[in-house]
Short mmCIF file of C-alpha atoms in Angstrom, two decimals:
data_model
loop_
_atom_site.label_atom_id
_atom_site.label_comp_id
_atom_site.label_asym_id
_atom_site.label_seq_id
_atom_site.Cartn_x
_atom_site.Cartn_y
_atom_site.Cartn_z
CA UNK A 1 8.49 -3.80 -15.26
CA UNK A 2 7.74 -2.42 -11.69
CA UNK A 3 10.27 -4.47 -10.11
CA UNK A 4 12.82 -2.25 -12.43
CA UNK A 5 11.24 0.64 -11.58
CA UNK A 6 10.94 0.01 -7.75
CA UNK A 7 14.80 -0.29 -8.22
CA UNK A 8 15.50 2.59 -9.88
CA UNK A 9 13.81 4.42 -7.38
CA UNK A 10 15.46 2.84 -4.71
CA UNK A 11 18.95 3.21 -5.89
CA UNK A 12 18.66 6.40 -7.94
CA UNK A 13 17.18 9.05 -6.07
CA UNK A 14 16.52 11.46 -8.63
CA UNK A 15 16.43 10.54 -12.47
CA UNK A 16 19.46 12.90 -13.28
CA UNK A 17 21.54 10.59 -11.22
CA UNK A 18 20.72 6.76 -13.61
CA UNK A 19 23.02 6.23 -15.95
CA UNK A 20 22.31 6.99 -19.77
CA UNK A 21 21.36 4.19 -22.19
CA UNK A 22 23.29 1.32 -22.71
CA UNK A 23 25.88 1.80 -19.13
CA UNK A 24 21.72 1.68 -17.31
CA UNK A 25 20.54 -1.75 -19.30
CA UNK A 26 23.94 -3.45 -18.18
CA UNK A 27 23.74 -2.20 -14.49
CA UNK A 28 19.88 -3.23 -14.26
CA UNK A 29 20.89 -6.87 -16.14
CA UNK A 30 23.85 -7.33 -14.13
CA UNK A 31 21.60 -7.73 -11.06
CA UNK A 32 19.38 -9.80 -12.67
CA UNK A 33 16.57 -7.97 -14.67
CA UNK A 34 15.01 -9.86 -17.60
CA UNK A 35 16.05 -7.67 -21.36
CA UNK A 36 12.15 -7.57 -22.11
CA UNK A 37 11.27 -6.23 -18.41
CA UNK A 38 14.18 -3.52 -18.99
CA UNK A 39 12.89 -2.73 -22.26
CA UNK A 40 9.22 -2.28 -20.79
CA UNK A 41 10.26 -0.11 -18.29
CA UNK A 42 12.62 1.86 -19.40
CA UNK A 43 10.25 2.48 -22.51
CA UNK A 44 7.73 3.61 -20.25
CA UNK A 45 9.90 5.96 -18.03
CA UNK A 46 10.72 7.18 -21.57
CA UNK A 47 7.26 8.57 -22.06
CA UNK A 48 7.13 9.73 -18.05
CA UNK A 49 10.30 12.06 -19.13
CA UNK A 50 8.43 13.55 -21.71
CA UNK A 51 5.27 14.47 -19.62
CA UNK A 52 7.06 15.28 -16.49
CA UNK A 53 8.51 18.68 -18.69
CA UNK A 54 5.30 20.06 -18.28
CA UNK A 55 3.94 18.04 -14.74
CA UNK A 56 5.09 21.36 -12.37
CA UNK A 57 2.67 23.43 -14.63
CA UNK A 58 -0.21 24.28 -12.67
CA UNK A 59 -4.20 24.45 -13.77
CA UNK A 60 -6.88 25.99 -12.22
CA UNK A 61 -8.18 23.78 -8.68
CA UNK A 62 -11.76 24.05 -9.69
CA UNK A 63 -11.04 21.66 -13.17
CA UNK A 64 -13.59 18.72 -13.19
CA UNK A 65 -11.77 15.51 -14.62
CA UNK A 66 -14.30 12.95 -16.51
CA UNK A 67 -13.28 9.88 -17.01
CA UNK A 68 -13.44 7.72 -19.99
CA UNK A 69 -14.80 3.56 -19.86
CA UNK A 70 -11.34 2.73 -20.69
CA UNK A 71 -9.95 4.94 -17.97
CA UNK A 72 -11.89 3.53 -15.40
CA UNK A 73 -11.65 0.13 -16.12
CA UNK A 74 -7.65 0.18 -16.08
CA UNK A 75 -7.74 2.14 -12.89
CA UNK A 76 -10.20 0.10 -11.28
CA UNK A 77 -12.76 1.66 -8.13
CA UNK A 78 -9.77 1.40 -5.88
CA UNK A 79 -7.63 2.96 -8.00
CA UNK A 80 -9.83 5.84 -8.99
CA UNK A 81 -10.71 6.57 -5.72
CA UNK A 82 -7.07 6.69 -4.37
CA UNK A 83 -5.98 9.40 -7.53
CA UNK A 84 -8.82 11.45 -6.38
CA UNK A 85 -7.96 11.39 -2.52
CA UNK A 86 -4.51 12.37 -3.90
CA UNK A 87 -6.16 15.24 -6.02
CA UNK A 88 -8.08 16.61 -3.07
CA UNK A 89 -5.51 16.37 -0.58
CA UNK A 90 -3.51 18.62 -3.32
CA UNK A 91 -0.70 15.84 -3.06
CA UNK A 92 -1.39 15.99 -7.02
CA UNK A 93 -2.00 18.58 -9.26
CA UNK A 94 -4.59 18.09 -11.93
CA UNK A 95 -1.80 18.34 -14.53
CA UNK A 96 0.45 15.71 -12.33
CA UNK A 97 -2.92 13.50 -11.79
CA UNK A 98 -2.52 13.44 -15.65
CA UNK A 99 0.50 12.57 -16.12
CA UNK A 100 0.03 9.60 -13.47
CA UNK A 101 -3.10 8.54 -15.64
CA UNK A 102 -1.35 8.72 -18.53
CA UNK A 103 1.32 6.29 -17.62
CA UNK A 104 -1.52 4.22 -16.07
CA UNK A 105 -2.64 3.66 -19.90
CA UNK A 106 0.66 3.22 -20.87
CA UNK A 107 0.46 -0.29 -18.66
CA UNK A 108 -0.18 -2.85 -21.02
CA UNK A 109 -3.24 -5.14 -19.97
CA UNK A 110 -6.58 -4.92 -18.13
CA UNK A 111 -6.24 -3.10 -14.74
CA UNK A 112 -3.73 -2.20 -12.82
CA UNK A 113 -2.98 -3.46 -9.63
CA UNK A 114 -3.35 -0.74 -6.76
CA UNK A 115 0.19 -1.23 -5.48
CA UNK A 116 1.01 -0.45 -9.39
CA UNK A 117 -0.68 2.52 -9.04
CA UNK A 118 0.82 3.77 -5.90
CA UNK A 119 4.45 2.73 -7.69
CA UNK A 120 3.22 4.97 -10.76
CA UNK A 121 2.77 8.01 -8.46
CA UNK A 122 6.07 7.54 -6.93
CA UNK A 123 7.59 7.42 -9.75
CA UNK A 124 6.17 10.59 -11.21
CA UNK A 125 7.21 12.55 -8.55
CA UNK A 126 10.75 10.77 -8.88
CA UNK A 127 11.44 12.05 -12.05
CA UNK A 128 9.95 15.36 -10.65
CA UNK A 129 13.18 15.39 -8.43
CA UNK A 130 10.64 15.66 -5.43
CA UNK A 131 9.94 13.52 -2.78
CA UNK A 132 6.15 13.75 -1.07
CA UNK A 133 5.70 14.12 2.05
CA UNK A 134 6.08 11.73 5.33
CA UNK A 135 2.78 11.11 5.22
CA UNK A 136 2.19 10.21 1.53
CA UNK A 137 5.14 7.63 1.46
CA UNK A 138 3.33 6.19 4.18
CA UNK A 139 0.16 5.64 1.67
CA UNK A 140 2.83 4.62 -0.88
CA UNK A 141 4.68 1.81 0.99
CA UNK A 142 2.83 0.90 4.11
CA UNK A 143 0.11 -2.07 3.55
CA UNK A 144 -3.28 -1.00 5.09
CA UNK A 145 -3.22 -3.55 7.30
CA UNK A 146 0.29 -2.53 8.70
CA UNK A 147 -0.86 0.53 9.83
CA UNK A 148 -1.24 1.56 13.71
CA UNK A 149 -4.36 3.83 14.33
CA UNK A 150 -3.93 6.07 17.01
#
């Protein structure tokens, strides 16, 4: 599923400009995506649509988000700790940390890899039509150990 959705991203830079329905199932078969990992992820970008209507809204900074057992366990320490670093850098809103945590639950199975996570974020502000910052696509694509410290 994130293999389709790394591609979507990469070829379609905004969600208005994929193709509708059936025309966006041949394209993504065509170069060589598996029906049930096009169905998984086009499913799930289905349910990102439908909370990114209300992702721009904004809630107050001082909200306390507490998570539940389930919540943490599909995240994982890593993962929690990144979406909070994201929420006090104000890279996220609470409302968009949400919406990422919401599609984080929509991932079928135990938890989700970190690199997941970081392609979840992308893709919610992808089908925000916004692009973060130089320095957030660095935490996005760039492995740790990659990185030059100055």
């Amino acid at each position: 599923m994130f293999d389709v959705l790394v591609y979507l991203y990469e070829n379609y830079w905004r969600p208005d400009a994929c193709p509708e329905g059936s025309t966006l199932v041949r394209k993504l078969s065509a170069v060589g995506f598996e029906s049930q990992e096009i169905t998984e992820a086009l499913n799930w970008l289905s349910g990102l649509r439908e909370l990114s209507v209300d992702a721009a809204v904004e809630q107050s900074e001082s909200a306390h988000r507490v998570y539940c057992a389930a919540e943490l366990e599909h995240l994982g320490a890593k993962g929690l700790g990144f979406l909070q670093f994201l929420v006090s850098a104000r890279v996220l809103t609470p409302r968009q940390r949400e919406v990422v945590l919401d599609r984080v639950m929509a991932v079928p199975g135990e938890q989700v890899e970190f690199d997941d996570l970081k392609i979840i974020v992308l893709m919610m502000f992808w089908s925000l039509g916004k692009e973060p910052d130089a320095l957030i696509l660095d935490e996005l694509f760039v492995e740790e150990h990659q990185r030059l410290i100055h």
